[in-house]
Tab-separated table of C-alpha atoms in Angstrom:
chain	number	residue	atom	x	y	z
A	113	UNK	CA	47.423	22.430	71.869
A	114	UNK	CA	43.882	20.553	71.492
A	115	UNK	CA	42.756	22.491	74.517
A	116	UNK	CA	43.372	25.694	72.873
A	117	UNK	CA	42.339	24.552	69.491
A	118	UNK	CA	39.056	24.092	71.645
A	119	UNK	CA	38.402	27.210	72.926
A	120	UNK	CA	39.592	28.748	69.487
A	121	UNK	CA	36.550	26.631	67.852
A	122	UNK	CA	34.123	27.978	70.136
A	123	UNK	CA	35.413	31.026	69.893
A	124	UNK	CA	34.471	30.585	65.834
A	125	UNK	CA	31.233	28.991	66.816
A	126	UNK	CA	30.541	32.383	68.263
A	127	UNK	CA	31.716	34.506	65.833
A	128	UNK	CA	29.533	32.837	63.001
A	129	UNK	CA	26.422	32.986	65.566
A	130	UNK	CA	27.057	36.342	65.883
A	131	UNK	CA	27.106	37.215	62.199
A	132	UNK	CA	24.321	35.254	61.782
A	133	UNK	CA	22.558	37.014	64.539
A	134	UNK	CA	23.657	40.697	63.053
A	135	UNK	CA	22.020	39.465	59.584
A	136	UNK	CA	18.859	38.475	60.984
A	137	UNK	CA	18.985	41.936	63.092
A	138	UNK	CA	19.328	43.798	59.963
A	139	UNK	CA	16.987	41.437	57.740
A	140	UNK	CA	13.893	42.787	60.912
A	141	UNK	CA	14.537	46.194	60.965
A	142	UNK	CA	14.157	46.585	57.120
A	143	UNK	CA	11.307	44.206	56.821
A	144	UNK	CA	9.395	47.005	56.068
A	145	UNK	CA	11.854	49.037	53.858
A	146	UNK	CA	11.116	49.111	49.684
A	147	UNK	CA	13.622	46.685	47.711
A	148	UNK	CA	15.112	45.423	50.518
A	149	UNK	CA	16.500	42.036	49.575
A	150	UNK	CA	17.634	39.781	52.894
A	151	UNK	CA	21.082	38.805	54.298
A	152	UNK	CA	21.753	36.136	54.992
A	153	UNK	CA	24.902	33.709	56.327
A	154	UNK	CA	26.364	30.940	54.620
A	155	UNK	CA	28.847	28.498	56.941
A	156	UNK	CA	31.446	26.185	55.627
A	157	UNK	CA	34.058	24.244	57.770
A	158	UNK	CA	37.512	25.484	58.449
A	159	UNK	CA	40.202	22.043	58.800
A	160	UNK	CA	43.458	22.519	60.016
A	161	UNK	CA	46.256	20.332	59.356
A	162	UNK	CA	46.497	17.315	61.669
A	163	UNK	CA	48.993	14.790	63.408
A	164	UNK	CA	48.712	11.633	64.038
A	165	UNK	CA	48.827	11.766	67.560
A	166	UNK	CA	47.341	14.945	68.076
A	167	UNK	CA	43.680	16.221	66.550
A	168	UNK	CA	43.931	20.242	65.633
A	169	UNK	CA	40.196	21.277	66.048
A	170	UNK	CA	39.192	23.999	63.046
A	171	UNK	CA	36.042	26.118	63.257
A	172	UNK	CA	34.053	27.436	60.968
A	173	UNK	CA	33.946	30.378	58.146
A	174	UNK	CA	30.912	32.909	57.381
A	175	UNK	CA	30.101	34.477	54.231
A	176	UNK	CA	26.922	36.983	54.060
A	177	UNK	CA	24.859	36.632	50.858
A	178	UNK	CA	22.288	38.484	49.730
A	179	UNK	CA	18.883	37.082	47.903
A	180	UNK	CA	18.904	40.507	45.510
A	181	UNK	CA	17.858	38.230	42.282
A	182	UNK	CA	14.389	36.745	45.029
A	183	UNK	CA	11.585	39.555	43.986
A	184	UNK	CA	9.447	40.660	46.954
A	185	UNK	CA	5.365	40.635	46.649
A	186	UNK	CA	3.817	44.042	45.948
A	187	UNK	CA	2.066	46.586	47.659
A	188	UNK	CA	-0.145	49.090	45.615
A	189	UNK	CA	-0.274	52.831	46.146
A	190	UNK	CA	-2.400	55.723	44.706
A	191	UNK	CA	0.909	57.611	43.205
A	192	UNK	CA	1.774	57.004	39.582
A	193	UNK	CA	5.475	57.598	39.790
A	194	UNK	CA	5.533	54.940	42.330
A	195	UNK	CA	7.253	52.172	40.227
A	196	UNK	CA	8.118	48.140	40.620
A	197	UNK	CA	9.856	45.631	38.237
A	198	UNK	CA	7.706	42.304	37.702
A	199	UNK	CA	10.340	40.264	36.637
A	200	UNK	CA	14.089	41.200	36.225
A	201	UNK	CA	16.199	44.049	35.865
A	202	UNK	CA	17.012	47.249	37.692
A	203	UNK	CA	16.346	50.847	37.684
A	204	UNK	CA	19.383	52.886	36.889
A	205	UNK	CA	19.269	56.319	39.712
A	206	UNK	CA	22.098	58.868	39.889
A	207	UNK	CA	23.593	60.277	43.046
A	208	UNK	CA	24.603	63.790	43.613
A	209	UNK	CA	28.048	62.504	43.140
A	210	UNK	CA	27.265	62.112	39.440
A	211	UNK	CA	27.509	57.910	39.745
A	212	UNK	CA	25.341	55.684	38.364
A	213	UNK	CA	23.491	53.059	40.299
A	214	UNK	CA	21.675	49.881	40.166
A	215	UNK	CA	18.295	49.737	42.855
A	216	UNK	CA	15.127	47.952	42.728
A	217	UNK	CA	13.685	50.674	45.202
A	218	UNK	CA	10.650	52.624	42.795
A	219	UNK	CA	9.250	54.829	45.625
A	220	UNK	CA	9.649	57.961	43.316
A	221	UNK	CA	8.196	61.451	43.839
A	222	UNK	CA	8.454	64.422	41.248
A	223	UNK	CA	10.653	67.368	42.565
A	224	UNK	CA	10.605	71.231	42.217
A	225	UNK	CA	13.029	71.109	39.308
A	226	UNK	CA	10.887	67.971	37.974
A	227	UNK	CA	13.412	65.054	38.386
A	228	UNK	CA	12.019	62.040	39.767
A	229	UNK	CA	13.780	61.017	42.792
A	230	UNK	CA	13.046	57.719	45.487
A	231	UNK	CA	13.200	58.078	49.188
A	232	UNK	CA	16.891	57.592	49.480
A	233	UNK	CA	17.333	61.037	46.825
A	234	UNK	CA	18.507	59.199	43.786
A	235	UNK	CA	17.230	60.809	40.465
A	236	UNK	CA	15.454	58.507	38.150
A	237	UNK	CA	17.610	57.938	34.571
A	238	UNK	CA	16.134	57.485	31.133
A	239	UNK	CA	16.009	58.142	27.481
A	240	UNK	CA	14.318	61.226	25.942
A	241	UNK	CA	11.076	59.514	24.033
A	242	UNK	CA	10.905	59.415	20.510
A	243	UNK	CA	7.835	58.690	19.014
A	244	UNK	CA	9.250	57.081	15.413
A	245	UNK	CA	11.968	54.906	17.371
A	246	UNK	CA	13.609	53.833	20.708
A	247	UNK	CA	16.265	55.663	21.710
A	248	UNK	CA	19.712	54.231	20.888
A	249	UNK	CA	20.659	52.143	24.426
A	250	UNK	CA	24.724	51.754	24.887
A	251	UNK	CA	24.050	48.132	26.282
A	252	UNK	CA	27.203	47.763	28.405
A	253	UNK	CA	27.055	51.070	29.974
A	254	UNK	CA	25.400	54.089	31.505
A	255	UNK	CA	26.666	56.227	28.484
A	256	UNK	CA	23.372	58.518	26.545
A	257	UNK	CA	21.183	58.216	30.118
A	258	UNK	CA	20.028	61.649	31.246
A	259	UNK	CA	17.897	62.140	34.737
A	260	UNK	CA	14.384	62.258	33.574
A	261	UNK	CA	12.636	65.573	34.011
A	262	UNK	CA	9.326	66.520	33.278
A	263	UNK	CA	9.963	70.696	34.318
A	264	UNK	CA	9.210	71.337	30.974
A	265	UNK	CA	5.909	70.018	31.171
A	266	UNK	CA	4.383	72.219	33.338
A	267	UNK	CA	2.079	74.126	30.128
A	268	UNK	CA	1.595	72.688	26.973
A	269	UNK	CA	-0.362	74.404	24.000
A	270	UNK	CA	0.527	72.434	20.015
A	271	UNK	CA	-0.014	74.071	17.203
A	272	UNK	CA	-2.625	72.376	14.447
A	273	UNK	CA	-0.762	71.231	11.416
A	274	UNK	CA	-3.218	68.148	10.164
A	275	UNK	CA	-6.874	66.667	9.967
A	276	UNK	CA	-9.656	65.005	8.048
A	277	UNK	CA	-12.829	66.401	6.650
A	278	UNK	CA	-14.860	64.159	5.295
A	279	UNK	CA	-18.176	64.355	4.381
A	280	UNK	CA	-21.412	63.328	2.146
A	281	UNK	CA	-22.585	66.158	-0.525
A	282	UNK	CA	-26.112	65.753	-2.026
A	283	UNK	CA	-26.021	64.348	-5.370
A	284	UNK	CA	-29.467	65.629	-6.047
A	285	UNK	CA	-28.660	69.173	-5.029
A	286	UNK	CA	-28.909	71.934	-7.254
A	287	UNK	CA	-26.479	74.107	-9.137
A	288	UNK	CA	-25.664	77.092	-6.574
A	289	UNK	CA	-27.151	74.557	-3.329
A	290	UNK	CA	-24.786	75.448	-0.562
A	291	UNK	CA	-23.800	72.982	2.400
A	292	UNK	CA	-21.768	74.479	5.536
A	293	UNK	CA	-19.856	73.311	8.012
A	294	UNK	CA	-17.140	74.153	10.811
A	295	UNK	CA	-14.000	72.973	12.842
A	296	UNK	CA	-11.651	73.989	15.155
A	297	UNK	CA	-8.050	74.741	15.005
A	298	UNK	CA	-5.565	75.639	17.483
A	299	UNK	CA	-2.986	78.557	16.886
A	300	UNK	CA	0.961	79.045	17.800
A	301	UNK	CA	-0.408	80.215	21.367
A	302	UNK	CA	-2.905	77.870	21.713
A	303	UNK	CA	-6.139	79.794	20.541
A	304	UNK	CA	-8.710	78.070	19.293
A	305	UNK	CA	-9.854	79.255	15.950
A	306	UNK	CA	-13.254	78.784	14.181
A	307	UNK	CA	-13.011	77.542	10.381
A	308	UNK	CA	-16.403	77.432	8.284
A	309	UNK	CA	-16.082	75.267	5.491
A	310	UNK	CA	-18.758	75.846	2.557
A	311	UNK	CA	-19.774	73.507	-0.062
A	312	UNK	CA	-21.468	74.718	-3.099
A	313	UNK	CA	-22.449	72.758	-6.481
A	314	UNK	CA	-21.181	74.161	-9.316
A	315	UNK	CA	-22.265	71.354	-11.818
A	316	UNK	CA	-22.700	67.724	-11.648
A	317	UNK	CA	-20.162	65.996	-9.819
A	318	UNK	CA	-18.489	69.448	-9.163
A	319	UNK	CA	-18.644	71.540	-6.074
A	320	UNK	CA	-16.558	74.171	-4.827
A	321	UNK	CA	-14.948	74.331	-1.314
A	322	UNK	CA	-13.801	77.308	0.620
A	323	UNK	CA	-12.894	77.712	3.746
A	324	UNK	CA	-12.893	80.967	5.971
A	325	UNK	CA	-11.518	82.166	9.332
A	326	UNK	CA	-14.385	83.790	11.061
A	327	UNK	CA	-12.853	86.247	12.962
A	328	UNK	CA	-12.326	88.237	15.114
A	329	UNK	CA	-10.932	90.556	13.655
A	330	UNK	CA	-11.824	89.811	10.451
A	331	UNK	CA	-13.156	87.149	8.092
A	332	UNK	CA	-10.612	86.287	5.807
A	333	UNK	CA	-10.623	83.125	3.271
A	334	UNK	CA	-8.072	80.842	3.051
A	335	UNK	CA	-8.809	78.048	0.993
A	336	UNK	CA	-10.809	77.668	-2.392
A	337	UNK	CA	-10.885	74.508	-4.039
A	338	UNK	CA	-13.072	72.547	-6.595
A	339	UNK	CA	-13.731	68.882	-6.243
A	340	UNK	CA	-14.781	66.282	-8.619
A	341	UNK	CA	-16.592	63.254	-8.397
A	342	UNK	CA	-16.721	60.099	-10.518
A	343	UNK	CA	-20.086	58.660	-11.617
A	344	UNK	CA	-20.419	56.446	-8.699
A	345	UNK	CA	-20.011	59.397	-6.113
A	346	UNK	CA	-16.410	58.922	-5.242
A	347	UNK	CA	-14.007	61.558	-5.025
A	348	UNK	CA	-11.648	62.108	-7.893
A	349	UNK	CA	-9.846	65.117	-7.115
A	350	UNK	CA	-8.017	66.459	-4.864
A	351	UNK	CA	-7.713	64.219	-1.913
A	352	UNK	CA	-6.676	66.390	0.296
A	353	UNK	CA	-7.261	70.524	1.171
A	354	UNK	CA	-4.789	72.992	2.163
A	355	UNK	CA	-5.412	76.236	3.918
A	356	UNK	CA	-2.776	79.118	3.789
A	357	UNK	CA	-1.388	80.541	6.811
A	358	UNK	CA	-2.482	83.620	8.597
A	359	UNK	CA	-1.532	86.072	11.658
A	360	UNK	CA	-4.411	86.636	14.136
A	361	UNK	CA	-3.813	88.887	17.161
A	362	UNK	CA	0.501	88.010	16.871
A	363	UNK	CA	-0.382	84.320	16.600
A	364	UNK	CA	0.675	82.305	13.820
A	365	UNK	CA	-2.470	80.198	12.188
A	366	UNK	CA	-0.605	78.190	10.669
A	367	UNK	CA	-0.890	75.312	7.158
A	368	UNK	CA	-3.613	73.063	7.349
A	369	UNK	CA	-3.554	69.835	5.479
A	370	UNK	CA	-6.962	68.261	5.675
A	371	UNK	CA	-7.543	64.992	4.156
A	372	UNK	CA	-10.607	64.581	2.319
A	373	UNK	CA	-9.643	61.483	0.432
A	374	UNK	CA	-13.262	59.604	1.496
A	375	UNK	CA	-15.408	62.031	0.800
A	376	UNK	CA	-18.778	61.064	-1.384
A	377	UNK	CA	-21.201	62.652	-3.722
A	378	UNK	CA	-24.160	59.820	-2.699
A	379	UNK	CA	-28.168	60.226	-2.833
A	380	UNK	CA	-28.493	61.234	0.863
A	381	UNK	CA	-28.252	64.651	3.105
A	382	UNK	CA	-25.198	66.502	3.512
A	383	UNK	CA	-23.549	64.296	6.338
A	384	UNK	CA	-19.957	64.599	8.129
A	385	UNK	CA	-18.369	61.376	8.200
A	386	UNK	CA	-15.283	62.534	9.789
A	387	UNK	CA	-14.032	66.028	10.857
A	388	UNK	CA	-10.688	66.172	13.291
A	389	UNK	CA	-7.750	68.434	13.235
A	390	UNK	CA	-4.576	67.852	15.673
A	391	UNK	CA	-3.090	69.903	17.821
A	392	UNK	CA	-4.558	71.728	21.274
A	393	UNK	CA	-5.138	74.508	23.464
A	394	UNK	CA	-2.970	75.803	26.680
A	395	UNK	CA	-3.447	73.006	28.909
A	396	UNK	CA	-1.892	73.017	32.537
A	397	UNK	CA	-0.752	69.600	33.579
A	398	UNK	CA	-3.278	67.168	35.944
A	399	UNK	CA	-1.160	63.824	36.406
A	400	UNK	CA	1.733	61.696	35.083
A	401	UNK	CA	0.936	57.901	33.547
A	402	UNK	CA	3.891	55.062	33.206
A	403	UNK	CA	3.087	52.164	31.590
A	404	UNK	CA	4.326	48.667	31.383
A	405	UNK	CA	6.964	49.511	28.961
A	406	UNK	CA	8.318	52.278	30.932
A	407	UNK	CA	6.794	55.379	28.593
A	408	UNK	CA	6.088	58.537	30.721
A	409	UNK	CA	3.909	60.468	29.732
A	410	UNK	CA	2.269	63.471	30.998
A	411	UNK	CA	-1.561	64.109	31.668
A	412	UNK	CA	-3.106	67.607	30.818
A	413	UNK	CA	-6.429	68.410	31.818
A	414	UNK	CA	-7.882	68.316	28.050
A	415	UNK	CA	-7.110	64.681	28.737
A	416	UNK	CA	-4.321	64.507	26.057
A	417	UNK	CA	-1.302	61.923	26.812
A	418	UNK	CA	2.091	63.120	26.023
A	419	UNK	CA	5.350	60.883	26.046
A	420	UNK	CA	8.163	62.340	27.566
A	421	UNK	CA	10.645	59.873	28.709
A	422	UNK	CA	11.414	56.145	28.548
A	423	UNK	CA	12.590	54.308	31.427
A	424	UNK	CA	15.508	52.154	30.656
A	425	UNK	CA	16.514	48.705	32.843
A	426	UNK	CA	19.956	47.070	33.462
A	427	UNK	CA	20.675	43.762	34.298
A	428	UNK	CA	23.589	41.423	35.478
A	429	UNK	CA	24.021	37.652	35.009
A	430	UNK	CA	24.557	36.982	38.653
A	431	UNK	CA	22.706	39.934	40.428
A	432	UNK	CA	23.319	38.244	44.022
A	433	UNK	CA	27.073	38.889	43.332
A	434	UNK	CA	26.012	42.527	43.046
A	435	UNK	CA	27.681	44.774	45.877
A	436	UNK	CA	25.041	46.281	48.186
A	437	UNK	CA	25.467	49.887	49.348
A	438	UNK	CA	23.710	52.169	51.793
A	439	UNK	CA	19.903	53.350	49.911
A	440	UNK	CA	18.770	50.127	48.475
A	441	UNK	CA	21.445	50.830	46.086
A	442	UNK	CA	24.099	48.343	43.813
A	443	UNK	CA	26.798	48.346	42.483
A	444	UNK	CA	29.122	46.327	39.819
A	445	UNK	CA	31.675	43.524	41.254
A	446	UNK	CA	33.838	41.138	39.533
A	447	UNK	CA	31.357	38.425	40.550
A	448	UNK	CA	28.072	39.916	39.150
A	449	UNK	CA	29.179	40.133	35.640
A	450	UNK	CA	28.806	42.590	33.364
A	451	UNK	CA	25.634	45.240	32.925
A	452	UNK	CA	23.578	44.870	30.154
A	453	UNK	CA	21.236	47.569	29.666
A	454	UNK	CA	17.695	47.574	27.807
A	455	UNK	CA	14.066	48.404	27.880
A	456	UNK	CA	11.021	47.287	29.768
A	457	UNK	CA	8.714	44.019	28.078
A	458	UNK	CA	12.356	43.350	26.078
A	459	UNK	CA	13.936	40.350	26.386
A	460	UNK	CA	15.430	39.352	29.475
A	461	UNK	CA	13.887	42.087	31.112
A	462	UNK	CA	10.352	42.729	33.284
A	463	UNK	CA	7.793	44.926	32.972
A	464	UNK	CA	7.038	47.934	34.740
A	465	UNK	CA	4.118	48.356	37.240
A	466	UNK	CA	3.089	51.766	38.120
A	467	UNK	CA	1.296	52.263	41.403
A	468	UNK	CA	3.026	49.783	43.538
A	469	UNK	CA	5.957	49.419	44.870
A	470	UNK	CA	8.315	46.539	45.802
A	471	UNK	CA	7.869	44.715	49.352
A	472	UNK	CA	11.035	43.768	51.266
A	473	UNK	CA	11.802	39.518	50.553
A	474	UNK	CA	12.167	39.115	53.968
A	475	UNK	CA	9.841	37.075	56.084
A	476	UNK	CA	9.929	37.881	59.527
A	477	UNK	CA	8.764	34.074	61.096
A	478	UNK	CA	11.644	32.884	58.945
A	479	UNK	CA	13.327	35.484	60.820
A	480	UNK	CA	12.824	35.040	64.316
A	481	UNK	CA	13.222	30.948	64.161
A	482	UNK	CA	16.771	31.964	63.042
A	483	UNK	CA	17.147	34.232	65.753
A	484	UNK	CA	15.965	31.199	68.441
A	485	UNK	CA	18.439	28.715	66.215
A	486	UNK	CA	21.292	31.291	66.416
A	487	UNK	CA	20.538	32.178	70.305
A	488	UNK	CA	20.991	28.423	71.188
A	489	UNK	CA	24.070	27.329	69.036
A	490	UNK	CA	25.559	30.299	70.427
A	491	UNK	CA	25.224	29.238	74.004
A	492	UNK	CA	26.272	25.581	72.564
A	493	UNK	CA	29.644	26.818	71.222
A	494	UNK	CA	30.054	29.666	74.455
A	495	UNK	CA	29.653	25.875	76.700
A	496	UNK	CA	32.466	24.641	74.643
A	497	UNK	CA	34.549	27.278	75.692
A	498	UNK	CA	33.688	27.446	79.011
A	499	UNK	CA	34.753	23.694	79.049
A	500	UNK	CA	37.908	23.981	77.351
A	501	UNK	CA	38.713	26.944	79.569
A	502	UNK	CA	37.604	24.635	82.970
A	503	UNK	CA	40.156	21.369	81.629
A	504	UNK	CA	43.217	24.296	80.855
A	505	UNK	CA	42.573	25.378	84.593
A	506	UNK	CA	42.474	21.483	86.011
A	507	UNK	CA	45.692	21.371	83.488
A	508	UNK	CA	47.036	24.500	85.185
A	509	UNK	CA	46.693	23.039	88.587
A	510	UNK	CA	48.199	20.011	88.521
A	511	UNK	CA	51.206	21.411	89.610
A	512	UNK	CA	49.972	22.416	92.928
């Protein structure tokens, strides 16, 4: 039986060669794909039960690992949605099918109906951005995710609600001196409207304020207030101004509450200190920004920033138990533990770069010396064989 025990072990020699050989194939043609993490083959010893007067050759067993946890150097690209983890964690991208998966492949492009999908056509998931607090994260599962879309995005025109107005008024002006000024507010639609502010001394440490829309299609005021200073030029009262609302050509104007809590009654010229009001006009969108933390936000072309989306991260305690699938993709196994879920620059987690993408781990020299290694032990194990098979024919013969 040791004859045929040999040939058997050669027969696993070449077997295990040839796995080996099928990784390193693989681990060469996706050198150059995103995420890629290499295969590679572990071997370990297969004994069979012996005799004492008779040795039963074993062989040897494969099993094909992959290095997903080993993070691949980074290559950086003009695209903004292009996206790479420093560090760990996943992104989470949904199928057609509706499932949830794990991938560290960030090559994503914006689509007609706005979803962000990476070369393989898995959608990008998130949280919807709040600006007070994160979103709530279920942190063992995919539950409250929805594909991130930025559609909506497409126009944007906010309404003015707030602002500051803050200025200097002449302490040695005159009873009935007058002091203008002007800002500009934004309707429902996105109009900008002209509002003249006039300061006028009604007696010492007392001025009036009023405030005006000046048309078209007609002036109309909508704010009269007097203001009182202390003897050291500091404003007493009120500390802030609020217009009324108006309809201009079917937009709403609406409420304005202007702060004008640091405003002064000093001995210099009538000065603005600070004048802003929120809120802007139709603006069409030029670009999309992700930063570290995973915050999209869109770019319009009046340079405003608005947050969108937040990209959230999973994670596994043994991520090279994770099951590799077809796309770059991963999936859950009973090895990899469970999925904890989170947020970029968090604990345990990476950050997010934007404009680069994730190189393949595999180095190609590394490659091709195991491709010469496997070649030879190959032939090595196929000359085993070819021996065993040579002493069963001597064996065969004897007969003759």
């Amino acid at each position: 039986m040791s004859l045929y025990g040999t040939m058997r072990t050669g027969v696993s020699g070449m077997n295990a060669q040839a796995n080996r050989l099928g990784t390193v194939a693989e681990n060469i043609a996706n050198s150059s794909t995103v995420g890629y993490k290499k295969a590679s083959v572990q071997f370990s010893s297969m004994i069979l039960p012996t005799t004492a007067g008779s040795y039963n050759s074993g062989g040897v067993e494969t099993d094909v690992r992959y290095s997903i946890s080993s993070q691949g150097t980074f290559s950086y690209t003009t695209s903004s949605t292009d996206l790479a983890v420093n560090g760990d964690g996943f992104f989470i991208v949904q199928g057609s099918d509706g499932v949830d998966y794990l991938t560290r492949a960030g090559s994503f492009v914006v689509q007609d109906d706005g979803t962000l999908q990476n070369s393989a056509g898995y959608t990008l998931m998130g949280y919807e951005y709040s600006s007070t607090v994160d979103p709530t994260i279920v942190v063992n599962g995919f539950d409250g995710l929805e594909a991130i879309n930025l559609s909506s995005a497409a126009i944007s025109a906010t309404a003015s609600t707030v602002g500051a107005l803050n200025v200097n008024l002449p302490s040695n002006a005159e009873v009935g001196d007058a002091e203008t000024t002007s800002l500009v507010a934004y309707d429902s639609q996105g109009n900008s409207r002209l509002l003249e502010f006039t300061y006028t001394k009604m007696a010492d440490n007392t001025w009036e304020v009023s405030a005006e829309y000046a048309g078209p299609p007609a002036t109309s005021v909508i704010a009269a207030t007097t203001v009182t200073f202390d003897s050291d030029g500091q404003i007493v009262s009120p500390t802030s101004l609020l217009t009324t609302a108006f309809t201009v050509d079917g937009a709403e104007m609406g409420a304005l509450t202007l702060d004008i809590s640091t405003s002064s009654q000093l001995a210099a010229d009538f000065s603005v200190e600070e004048g802003e009001i929120d809120g802007n006009a139709a603006s069409s969108v030029t670009g999309y920004k992700i930063n570290e933390a995973g915050v999209v936000s869109v770019v319009y072309d009046n340079g405003e920033l608005v947050p969108k989306f937040r990209i959230a991260l999973a994670s596994v305690q043994s991520p090279d138990n994770l099951n590799p699938i077809a796309g770059n993709l991963y999936t859950q196994s009973n090895d990899s533990g469970v999925i904890v879920m989170g947020y970029a620059g968090t604990s345990g987690f990476g950050s997010i770069v934007s404009g680069a993408l994730e190189d393949s781990n595999v180095d190609v020299a590394e490659e091709l010396t195991a491709m010469i290694e496997s070649q030879r032990n190959y032939t090595a194990n196929s000359k085993v064989f070819q021996t065993g098979s040579e002493l069963m024919e001597t064996l065969v013969n004897l007969k003759r």
